[in-house]
Amino acid sequence: MKIKTEYLGRVEGEAGFRFRTKDGRLEELEINIWEPPRFFEGMLVGRRYDEAPDIVARICGICPVSHMLTSIRAIEKAIHFEPGPETQAARKIMAYSQIASSHLVHLVMLALPDYEGKDSMMELLTEKGKDTFFKKFIRVKEVFNGITRAFGGRALHPVSMVVGGFTSAPGKKEIDGLLSGLASSESDLEDIIGTMSGLKPPRLETGSELVCLSDDGGYAINEGRIVSSMGLNAMEDEYEGLFEEREAAYSNAKKTTLTQRGQIMTGAMARVGLKSGRLGTKARKLAFSAGLVTETNTIGKNKNPFHNIMAQAVELLHFAQECKNLLEIARASAGTKAGTGPLRPSPPPREGEGKALTEAPRGLLYHSYTLDRMGTIRKANIVTPTAHNYLAMEQDLRRLIEDNINLPAEGLRSLAGMLIRAYDPCFSCSVH
Amino acid sequence: MSFYKKRAFRPRTGFFKFTCCTGCGFELAYFQKSLEETLRSFDFTFFRLASSAGSPEGPFDLALVEGAVTEPFQIIELKKIREKSKVLYAVGSCAIVGGIPAIKALSPEIEIERAAYKERFFGLSSTRPNVIDDYVKVDGHIRGCPPGERDLEEALASVLLGKKPEFIEYSVCMECKRGGNACVLVEEGLPCMGPVTNAGCGALCPAHHRACYSCFGLMGQANVPALKGKFRKLGFSEEDIERFFTLFGALEPSSTLI
């Protein structure tokens, strides 16, 4: 029996899968990422260091902030520039609000229809009643988009976040508006999280090594050490020696893993599994009740990648709280008028190399740049979360099909789509 | 209310993605404010980002196409889309002016492709990037990176009303003046591309104290030589000026960019 889905729906970008079974055995399986390459590593060569964030933002329409933040920090390392605490706090707000938005899109628009037996969330529009689930979703999305917009100028492909800092900052009044938006959307958010964390995902047990960033302070997102469920603990500058990228003949995306180790998984599942102790109180409680971690052993014991959606729900709750905390701090130092703040920081170029790892919504994101003395980019390297998850996604799919080999073809096909979606892949990023 | 009740026309709509970041798709399906109205008013019979059902075969009352054309198979697909669609709008800078993916056109293919791939290089069919107007007749351009909300709404509303859309066709400076911003080019000597860039963003960058970087692409009849002269006077090098004009304008014919 041959099963093939050429163009998978409800995922970011273009990819499909195919597999063949014979006499109750899986013979062949591939996830083919046919998303056309844009060759960002090639296009960046010859551009100036301060253009990089605006260019790499366009790698992805759902996590542009992550690409900007990662490139900015790598470039600032290359030119020996240290951003101040206000800038770092504003960058956290950008990252947290974007992760919340991205998780929200994935949970409600991309993943939820699988559990409701629907093809798309557009079918939710027929829901009766005055205050529908869909309206709640729209209100919450506006709150998080509004936070990214206030600090970045634009929610999608922000403009005011640049090498050196921010070209403008929101005023007190604007931040008040964001805070009251967060407060009034609390019950909407709880409803959405309640729905998502109450879902019953299919069973699957896999052997991925969970990998994420960690630091001594909080729930590391914009920087940290590389840690894993199998005891890895390394600095971000050691990344290239630890990880290897492999090309596949049938795919435009590379598979990136830890050298000489098996499949790895990054993203919400790894972060919640490995650092649930750093989550806010409410989010930590949810992580326990959703079965992601247990009181006695918090180190990534849940081996079902379908639970990634629960981990995203936990993080949605966590980052809503974190946004509130950071906005309250930002409010205290904000000017009375919008647009005030650390205007046009533009640290001068210098020769050097800079590498940075961050946590994008979907997991580990790596950027490295080599600059000449004029600040022209001579070499660039970008490795995205979906490239890190690619091997695991394929191996887990293999396992899932083997476990359910007696299902009819359509059952296997929809289960396969559901698993790939659970990983929340971003195929545009994976190829770039 | 009665107007909406009577209106039975729910245009069959296809959303197609070529070489890009999917940002236009996300703008339509997530970021823009009138999301619920859009989804109620249009019958998205093909929109892979939002639905696992539906067929690209059409026919469509409206086709929305994002992305640059960089693969031979996309040319065939684009022509098929045109054939079965009453109205076809290009969405976003990649489809309309080439956008960021068009930077590839500035260097030999081999140099750019080799920077990203080793063995896989031999299996690639990527070509020089082109815009969709190069291959099919396009009924309208919803400009921007991401597309401006005003033009997006205008385009969608026009299809519902059966009228010709009126897109914004003037420079960012007009919006900037209306917004009461200080001119970052004149007052602060920043290399602002606003004077030659199509408006639609609300003069976002100057309003945030930075130079416009032309993410909406050049407007028609832009006075490029004048702005280049101004940049030279401000002390920018020829290489700098080349970069400003090629970030989102790598496919502009060099004759317009003297």
XYZ file of C-alpha atoms in Angstrom:
690
model
C 0.000 0.000 0.000
C 1.373 3.375 -1.007
C 0.267 6.500 0.837
C 1.262 9.946 -0.289
C 0.297 13.503 0.653
C 2.022 15.870 -1.721
C 1.160 19.193 -0.073
C 0.318 18.980 3.619
C -2.258 21.482 4.885
C -2.265 23.531 8.092
C 1.488 23.777 8.402
C 3.775 26.659 7.558
C 5.286 26.192 4.098
C 5.423 23.416 1.563
C 6.084 19.784 2.364
C 4.542 16.359 2.006
C 5.129 12.777 3.051
C 4.956 9.367 1.470
C 5.323 5.833 2.743
C 4.824 2.266 1.555
C 3.632 -0.710 3.549
C 3.721 -4.373 2.565
C 2.380 -7.380 4.473
C 1.975 -5.367 7.662
C 5.449 -3.882 7.459
C 6.565 -0.343 6.764
C 9.000 -0.412 3.865
C 9.830 3.151 3.025
C 9.032 6.565 4.470
C 10.030 10.122 3.636
C 9.028 13.609 4.635
C 9.798 15.628 1.548
C 10.246 19.342 2.209
C 9.893 20.794 -1.293
C 9.601 24.399 -0.116
C 11.698 26.331 -2.678
C 15.065 27.481 -1.327
C 15.845 31.201 -1.168
C 19.518 30.760 -0.199
C 19.669 33.280 2.653
C 23.239 32.242 3.483
C 24.206 33.254 -0.052
C 22.074 36.396 -0.212
C 23.518 37.756 3.037
C 27.080 37.735 1.690
C 27.958 41.260 0.615
C 25.194 42.935 2.613
C 26.006 45.203 5.560
C 25.727 44.048 9.173
C 22.864 46.432 9.976
C 20.769 45.139 7.046
C 20.839 41.549 8.285
C 17.903 41.726 10.754
C 15.526 43.141 8.101
C 16.662 40.505 5.599
C 16.456 37.472 7.899
C 13.055 38.566 9.237
C 11.790 37.490 5.817
C 12.881 33.912 6.379
C 9.617 33.431 8.214
C 6.213 35.087 8.374
C 5.346 33.642 11.778
C 8.649 33.933 13.683
C 10.350 36.993 12.127
C 11.103 38.348 15.613
C 13.195 35.265 16.433
C 15.299 35.592 13.292
C 15.801 39.303 13.962
C 16.740 38.761 17.609
C 19.162 35.951 16.813
C 20.892 37.870 14.025
C 21.059 41.034 16.125
C 22.705 39.252 19.039
C 25.168 37.396 16.769
C 26.123 40.643 15.046
C 26.425 42.547 18.311
C 28.812 39.839 19.521
C 30.822 40.214 16.302
C 31.157 43.986 16.739
C 31.676 43.749 20.520
C 28.556 45.689 21.441
C 26.805 45.060 24.739
C 23.124 46.126 24.840
C 21.797 47.802 27.993
C 19.245 46.282 30.392
C 16.284 48.245 28.952
C 17.064 46.979 25.474
C 17.352 43.421 26.740
C 14.014 43.710 28.528
C 12.304 45.080 25.410
C 13.795 42.219 23.380
C 12.312 39.768 25.867
C 8.892 41.365 25.435
C 9.281 41.019 21.653
C 10.284 37.351 21.949
C 7.630 36.399 24.512
C 4.755 38.118 22.732
C 5.779 36.511 19.447
C 6.029 33.031 20.955
C 2.571 33.509 22.472
C 1.164 34.624 19.080
C 2.851 31.809 17.247
C 1.630 29.178 19.711
C -1.869 30.624 19.491
C -1.901 30.338 15.682
C -0.594 26.816 15.863
C -2.916 25.632 18.593
C -6.154 27.095 17.289
C -5.729 27.340 13.520
C -3.347 24.535 12.680
C -3.638 21.801 15.340
C -7.118 22.052 16.880
C -9.070 21.071 13.712
C -7.363 17.631 13.898
C -8.997 17.013 17.261
C -12.391 18.371 16.244
C -12.587 16.242 13.116
C -12.483 19.348 10.931
C -10.356 20.369 7.958
C -9.857 23.926 9.101
C -10.692 26.404 11.816
C -12.862 28.218 9.270
C -15.470 25.584 10.105
C -15.511 26.950 13.668
C -17.237 30.026 12.245
C -20.532 28.139 12.130
C -20.472 27.861 15.931
C -23.628 29.358 17.435
C -23.802 31.794 20.298
C -22.842 35.362 20.971
C -19.365 34.907 22.346
C -17.855 32.093 20.338
C -14.518 30.343 20.707
C -13.477 32.031 17.480
C -14.206 35.513 18.836
C -12.163 34.731 21.935
C -9.299 33.593 19.717
C -9.468 36.846 17.739
C -9.441 38.966 20.897
C -6.443 37.157 22.382
C -4.515 37.278 19.106
C -5.049 41.069 18.972
C -3.640 41.460 22.480
C -0.371 39.634 21.684
C -0.035 41.172 18.221
C -0.574 44.546 19.883
C 2.332 43.978 22.293
C 4.731 43.044 19.478
C 3.438 46.007 17.458
C 3.918 48.489 20.303
C 7.586 47.602 20.741
C 8.451 46.610 17.170
C 6.364 49.067 15.178
C 4.750 46.190 13.292
C 3.689 42.739 14.535
C 4.797 41.008 11.327
C 8.289 42.038 10.168
C 8.926 44.629 12.899
C 10.866 47.785 12.035
C 12.089 49.461 15.205
C 14.214 46.580 16.501
C 17.723 47.086 15.098
C 21.376 46.268 15.750
C 22.153 48.254 18.902
C 18.652 48.431 20.337
C 15.332 50.031 19.435
C 14.718 53.174 17.383
C 11.661 54.015 19.451
C 9.783 52.842 22.499
C 6.110 52.914 23.506
C 4.940 55.534 26.009
C 3.197 55.006 29.339
C -0.283 55.355 27.851
C 0.402 52.744 25.207
C 1.784 50.308 27.782
C -1.287 50.921 29.965
C -3.410 49.914 26.993
C -1.408 46.702 26.527
C -1.729 45.841 30.214
C -5.460 46.378 30.282
C -5.735 44.307 27.086
C -3.895 41.475 28.807
C -6.066 41.772 31.900
C -9.344 41.749 29.978
C -8.315 38.784 27.824
C -7.451 36.607 30.802
C -10.645 34.578 30.788
C -10.553 34.192 26.974
C -7.026 32.904 27.268
C -8.007 30.501 30.038
C -10.799 29.103 27.874
C -8.447 28.546 24.955
C -5.777 26.971 27.143
C -8.401 24.856 28.876
C -9.625 23.530 25.539
C -6.131 22.775 24.309
C -4.824 21.162 27.476
C -7.926 18.986 27.691
C -7.332 17.324 24.311
C -6.577 13.616 24.139
C -3.606 13.123 21.823
C -2.846 9.733 20.229
C -0.357 7.474 21.948
C 3.234 7.373 20.805
C 6.513 6.830 22.596
C 9.743 7.907 20.970
C 13.352 8.307 21.923
C 14.232 11.901 21.142
C 16.900 13.670 23.156
C 15.243 16.906 24.269
C 17.437 19.973 23.718
C 16.897 23.567 24.808
C 18.574 26.654 26.214
C 18.892 27.131 29.936
C 20.368 29.693 32.306
C 20.473 30.391 36.008
C 17.858 33.114 35.958
C 14.514 32.415 34.341
C 13.040 30.462 31.488
C 15.851 31.086 28.986
C 14.682 32.295 25.576
C 16.962 34.946 24.098
C 20.195 33.330 25.304
C 21.536 30.557 27.452
C 23.581 27.373 27.608
C 22.686 24.347 25.493
C 21.304 21.572 27.711
C 19.659 18.241 26.963
C 17.769 15.375 28.574
C 20.937 13.276 28.183
C 23.182 15.571 30.137
C 24.562 17.883 27.456
C 25.693 21.221 28.885
C 27.615 23.497 26.537
C 28.136 27.128 25.531
C 26.483 28.564 22.419
C 29.901 29.202 20.866
C 30.474 25.441 20.882
C 27.387 24.863 18.716
C 29.123 24.177 15.401
C 31.384 21.555 16.939
C 28.461 19.773 18.576
C 25.841 19.765 15.852
C 26.016 18.591 12.263
C 23.853 19.393 9.261
C 23.129 16.648 6.740
C 21.611 17.107 3.318
C 18.987 14.687 2.000
C 18.624 13.875 -1.697
C 14.823 14.172 -1.555
C 14.468 17.388 0.445
C 15.458 21.046 0.299
C 15.830 21.157 4.084
C 18.818 19.767 5.952
C 18.609 17.468 8.938
C 20.560 18.760 11.902
C 21.413 16.601 14.895
C 23.961 16.315 17.660
C 27.034 14.695 16.145
C 27.071 10.918 16.641
C 23.870 10.946 18.654
C 20.326 10.104 17.643
C 17.275 12.193 16.966
C 16.726 15.401 18.926
C 13.620 17.418 19.640
C 13.567 21.139 20.369
C 10.699 23.525 21.040
C 7.973 23.853 23.647
C 8.069 20.145 24.569
C 11.818 20.262 25.284
C 11.630 23.581 27.129
C 8.743 22.563 29.376
C 10.261 19.105 29.900
C 13.681 20.398 30.876
C 12.938 23.596 32.743
C 9.444 23.349 34.175
C 10.925 24.555 37.464
C 11.417 27.966 35.862
C 7.817 28.321 34.722
C 5.412 30.669 36.467
C 3.220 29.101 39.176
C 0.081 28.730 37.070
C 1.963 27.416 34.054
C 3.872 24.922 36.206
C 0.621 23.624 37.669
C -0.752 23.156 34.184
C 2.402 21.311 33.134
C 1.815 18.857 35.992
C -1.905 18.422 35.403
C -1.397 17.921 31.649
C 1.083 15.155 32.429
C 4.073 16.849 30.849
C 6.173 16.582 33.990
C 5.756 14.881 37.350
C 6.535 16.159 40.817
C 9.218 13.565 41.388
C 10.946 13.735 38.037
C 10.855 16.889 36.035
C 13.499 15.975 33.486
C 11.673 15.351 30.225
C 10.079 11.984 30.962
C 7.146 12.465 28.638
C 8.125 10.848 25.345
C 5.026 11.543 23.285
C 5.672 14.270 20.673
C 1.892 14.761 20.272
C 2.066 16.395 23.713
C 3.934 19.309 22.152
C 0.584 21.068 21.810
C 0.046 20.796 25.581
C 3.524 22.189 26.136
C 2.614 25.112 23.876
C -0.550 25.717 25.912
C 1.591 25.757 29.073
C 3.957 28.256 27.493
C 1.101 30.419 26.266
C 0.028 30.793 29.880
C 3.611 31.360 31.027
C 4.410 34.040 28.447
C 1.133 35.887 29.028
C 2.230 36.252 32.648
C 5.812 37.144 31.700
C 4.593 39.808 29.256
C 2.528 41.310 32.063
C 5.504 41.345 34.460
C 7.856 42.898 31.912
C 5.284 45.453 30.755
C 4.793 46.595 34.347
C 8.540 47.139 34.674
C 8.725 48.871 31.275
C 5.834 51.113 32.279
C 7.759 52.475 35.237
C 10.571 53.792 33.050
C 8.486 54.680 29.966
C 8.162 58.268 28.806
C 4.833 60.031 28.755
C 4.909 60.202 24.957
C 5.314 57.314 22.570
C 8.433 57.338 20.449
C 10.733 58.388 23.237
C 13.546 56.172 24.338
C 16.961 55.076 23.142
C 16.850 56.640 19.708
C 18.720 55.235 16.718
C 21.484 53.272 18.340
C 23.994 52.462 15.620
C 27.142 50.835 16.943
C 30.003 51.055 14.420
C 31.204 48.021 12.462
C 34.358 46.071 13.127
C 35.917 42.884 11.901
C 34.807 39.775 13.722
C 32.692 36.714 14.077
C 29.530 36.314 16.138
C 27.361 33.316 16.939
C 24.026 33.277 18.719
C 21.483 30.689 19.752
C 17.947 31.561 20.828
C 14.678 29.791 21.471
C 12.284 30.525 18.596
C 8.658 29.405 19.105
C 9.552 26.057 17.486
C 12.912 25.587 19.202
C 16.629 26.203 18.814
C 17.604 28.816 16.249
C 21.254 29.435 15.372
C 22.780 32.314 13.411
C 26.460 33.038 12.817
C 28.088 35.854 10.867
C 31.613 36.756 9.796
C 32.101 40.472 9.183
C 34.965 42.385 7.580
C 36.214 45.680 9.018
C 33.635 47.665 7.025
C 30.850 45.542 8.517
C 30.160 43.686 5.286
C 28.954 40.118 5.826
C 31.490 37.641 4.410
C 29.904 34.459 5.673
C 26.575 33.536 7.247
C 25.137 30.347 8.653
C 21.565 29.766 9.813
C 20.151 26.592 11.377
C 16.452 26.602 12.230
C 14.251 24.723 14.733
C 12.554 22.629 12.061
C 15.947 21.506 10.728
C 16.779 20.387 14.289
C 13.460 18.518 14.523
C 13.442 17.090 10.995
C 15.091 13.742 11.767
C 12.937 13.187 14.863
C 9.804 14.095 12.917
C 10.642 11.481 10.310
C 11.696 8.775 12.800
C 8.640 9.381 14.967
C 6.404 9.160 11.911
C 8.004 5.818 11.107
C 7.260 4.618 14.627
C 3.692 5.908 14.497
C 2.961 4.103 11.233
C 4.522 0.877 12.525
C 2.425 1.099 15.712
C -0.762 1.585 13.704
C 0.049 -0.441 10.615
C -3.355 -2.172 10.546
C -5.333 1.049 10.197
C -6.944 1.739 6.817
C -5.074 4.059 4.443
C -7.063 7.203 5.235
C -6.642 6.648 8.957
C -2.883 6.363 8.552
C -2.774 9.428 6.341
C -4.625 11.660 8.776
C -2.628 10.338 11.742
C 0.594 11.118 9.861
C -0.516 14.688 9.126
C -1.511 15.110 12.751
C 1.930 14.061 14.013
C 3.824 16.342 11.642
C 1.536 19.191 12.700
C 2.112 18.413 16.388
C 5.754 19.326 15.823
C 4.539 22.724 14.559
C 7.075 22.636 11.724
C 7.999 25.783 9.826
C 9.075 24.600 6.402
C 9.974 28.073 5.090
C 12.428 28.365 7.968
C 13.725 24.838 7.526
C 14.791 25.493 3.933
C 15.419 29.286 3.998
C -27.939 44.164 7.970
C -30.439 43.470 5.208
C -27.754 44.231 2.660
C -25.529 41.507 4.073
C -28.397 39.047 4.365
C -29.308 39.459 0.720
C -25.752 39.171 -0.492
C -25.354 35.598 -1.596
C -22.105 36.104 -3.470
C -19.344 34.449 -1.488
C -16.378 34.468 -3.865
C -14.603 31.148 -4.309
C -11.092 32.085 -3.323
C -7.752 30.402 -3.757
C -4.624 31.460 -1.882
C -1.365 30.329 -3.466
C 2.175 30.469 -2.139
C 5.330 30.544 -4.211
C 8.840 31.427 -3.012
C 8.477 33.488 0.169
C 8.080 33.488 3.945
C 4.289 32.823 4.002
C 3.960 36.206 5.719
C 1.210 37.360 3.348
C -0.750 34.202 4.134
C -0.320 34.840 7.848
C -1.252 38.509 7.411
C -4.516 37.446 5.762
C -5.294 34.557 8.110
C -4.006 35.891 11.393
C -2.526 39.373 11.727
C -5.048 41.633 9.991
C -7.863 42.991 12.127
C -10.919 42.083 10.002
C -10.169 38.370 10.076
C -13.646 37.157 10.986
C -15.324 39.280 8.300
C -12.833 38.040 5.716
C -13.414 34.399 6.529
C -17.184 34.843 6.536
C -17.275 36.785 3.274
C -14.974 34.587 1.206
C -15.188 30.896 0.505
C -11.572 29.798 0.709
C -11.745 26.706 -1.462
C -7.954 26.458 -1.526
C -5.767 27.839 1.267
C -3.246 25.237 2.426
C -2.012 27.306 5.367
C -5.511 27.339 6.839
C -7.109 24.117 5.604
C -6.135 20.581 4.786
C -9.162 20.269 2.479
C -9.854 21.954 -0.855
C -8.423 21.667 -4.303
C -6.104 23.947 -6.280
C -8.046 23.035 -9.427
C -10.575 25.842 -9.081
C -12.431 27.555 -10.688
C -11.901 30.676 -8.570
C -13.623 34.038 -8.453
C -10.496 35.345 -6.779
C -6.936 34.079 -6.729
C -4.422 35.618 -4.326
C -0.789 34.815 -5.079
C 2.151 35.455 -2.757
C 5.826 34.814 -3.442
C 8.374 35.237 -6.181
C 8.712 32.744 -9.017
C 11.988 30.824 -8.685
C 11.138 27.301 -9.869
C 10.023 26.088 -13.328
C 7.046 24.178 -11.885
C 5.730 27.423 -10.417
C 5.431 28.967 -13.899
C 3.139 26.178 -15.040
C 1.116 26.367 -11.845
C 0.795 30.154 -12.107
C -0.550 29.957 -15.663
C -3.074 27.319 -14.573
C -4.202 29.552 -11.702
C -4.637 32.470 -14.087
C -6.647 30.375 -16.507
C -9.224 29.316 -13.946
C -9.503 32.582 -11.967
C -11.727 35.569 -12.761
C -9.615 37.974 -10.746
C -5.969 37.481 -9.807
C -4.211 39.715 -7.316
C -0.519 39.617 -6.547
C 0.040 39.893 -2.794
C 3.199 41.224 -1.192
C 6.583 42.405 -2.299
C 7.980 39.015 -3.366
C 5.203 38.531 -5.938
C 5.138 42.176 -7.037
C 8.741 43.416 -7.023
C 10.728 40.309 -6.071
C 11.266 41.313 -2.448
C 14.055 39.760 -0.401
C 14.279 36.513 -2.452
C 15.226 38.662 -5.482
C 18.585 39.532 -3.867
C 19.628 36.218 -5.365
C 19.499 37.873 -8.806
C 22.425 40.167 -7.931
C 25.035 37.396 -8.024
C 25.720 34.391 -10.218
C 23.401 31.501 -9.289
C 26.319 29.236 -8.502
C 27.794 31.571 -5.867
C 24.527 32.002 -4.003
C 23.475 28.356 -4.207
C 26.902 27.028 -3.232
C 26.834 29.125 -0.048
C 23.841 27.086 1.127
C 24.267 23.559 -0.274
C 26.942 20.970 -1.047
C 25.722 17.763 -2.813
C 22.117 18.972 -2.903
C 23.266 21.759 -5.271
C 23.140 19.235 -8.138
C 19.491 18.413 -7.453
C 18.232 22.018 -7.405
C 16.116 23.597 -10.154
C 16.067 27.132 -8.710
C 16.288 29.887 -11.330
C 16.773 33.631 -11.286
C 13.816 35.048 -9.303
C 11.013 36.765 -11.225
C 7.761 38.531 -10.369
C 4.392 37.056 -11.311
C 3.610 39.908 -13.738
C 6.389 38.469 -15.909
C 4.260 35.404 -16.645
C 0.551 36.238 -16.398
C -1.838 39.197 -16.469
C -2.327 40.492 -12.932
C -5.491 42.409 -12.010
C -4.104 44.243 -9.022
C -1.168 44.572 -6.641
C -1.613 44.416 -2.887
C 1.757 45.852 -2.002
C 3.934 45.540 1.045
C 6.063 43.276 3.167
C 3.795 42.375 4.848
C 0.924 43.713 2.708
C -0.624 46.940 3.946
C -3.950 46.416 5.656
C -5.659 49.259 3.796
C -4.853 47.871 0.319
C -5.709 44.345 1.425
C -9.158 45.465 2.610
C -9.664 47.582 -0.508
C -8.859 44.611 -2.748
C -11.145 42.215 -0.884
C -14.005 44.711 -0.581
C -13.761 45.484 -4.316
C -14.256 41.837 -5.208
C -17.381 41.699 -3.024
C -18.736 44.919 -4.488
C -17.772 44.103 -8.060
C -15.797 47.306 -8.465
C -12.285 48.159 -9.536
C -9.977 48.521 -6.540
C -8.212 51.803 -5.949
C -4.777 51.046 -4.598
C -2.473 53.538 -2.973
C -0.149 54.900 -5.631
C 1.964 57.641 -4.159
C 5.092 57.866 -2.079
C 5.653 57.211 1.620
C 6.395 60.958 1.992
C 2.669 61.712 1.567
C 1.750 59.472 4.492
C 4.714 60.739 6.479
C 3.641 64.372 6.098
C 0.059 63.498 6.974
C 1.346 61.725 10.067
C 3.182 64.875 11.131
C 6.591 63.210 11.382
C 9.831 65.126 11.178
C 11.620 64.225 7.913
C 14.415 61.809 8.842
C 16.137 62.429 5.481
C 16.265 66.228 5.710
C 16.436 66.702 9.480
C 18.667 63.801 10.416
C 20.447 62.797 7.235
C 19.225 59.204 7.344
C 19.115 57.351 3.991
C 15.318 57.322 3.795
C 13.848 55.551 0.760
C 10.435 57.123 1.459
C 10.486 59.583 -1.480
C 10.627 56.750 -4.050
C 8.754 54.047 -2.144
C 5.090 53.209 -2.629
C 3.034 54.144 0.420
C 0.634 51.870 2.286
C 2.509 51.265 5.529
C 1.536 54.563 7.138
C 5.137 55.815 7.000
C 5.966 53.289 9.665
C 9.762 53.589 9.705
C 10.055 57.400 9.798
C 7.368 57.385 12.497
C 9.725 55.092 14.435
C 12.786 57.290 13.839
C 14.412 55.186 11.183
C 14.910 55.404 7.435
C 12.332 53.723 5.190
C 13.962 50.678 3.596
C 11.469 50.366 0.764
C 9.758 47.123 1.780
C 6.708 48.144 -0.299
C 8.904 48.512 -3.409
C 9.423 51.500 -5.690
C 6.336 53.465 -6.706
C 5.626 54.211 -10.368
C 7.500 57.227 -11.787
C 9.824 57.426 -8.822
C 12.535 60.033 -9.259
C 15.391 57.705 -8.470
C 18.261 59.885 -9.781
C 17.196 62.785 -7.556
C 17.196 60.659 -4.419
C 20.522 59.092 -5.345
C 21.940 62.595 -5.742
C 20.678 63.484 -2.287
C 22.267 60.359 -0.785
C 25.601 61.238 -2.451
C 25.435 64.732 -0.979
C 24.863 63.205 2.436
C 28.105 61.288 1.963
C 26.870 57.783 1.245
C 29.122 55.678 -0.992
C 28.031 54.201 -4.312
C 28.072 50.754 -2.681
C 25.802 51.961 0.129
C 23.383 53.504 -2.384
C 23.375 50.322 -4.437
C 22.450 48.374 -1.306
C 19.608 50.735 -0.360
C 18.049 50.330 -3.792
C 18.525 46.582 -4.094
C 17.217 45.446 -0.700
C 13.676 45.279 -2.104
C 14.443 46.357 -5.669
C 16.945 43.800 -6.904
C 14.856 43.144 -10.026
C 14.290 46.795 -11.012
C 15.792 47.377 -14.461
C 19.083 49.168 -13.943
C 17.948 51.947 -16.330
C 15.520 53.182 -13.675
C 18.189 53.111 -11.041
C 20.848 55.434 -12.448
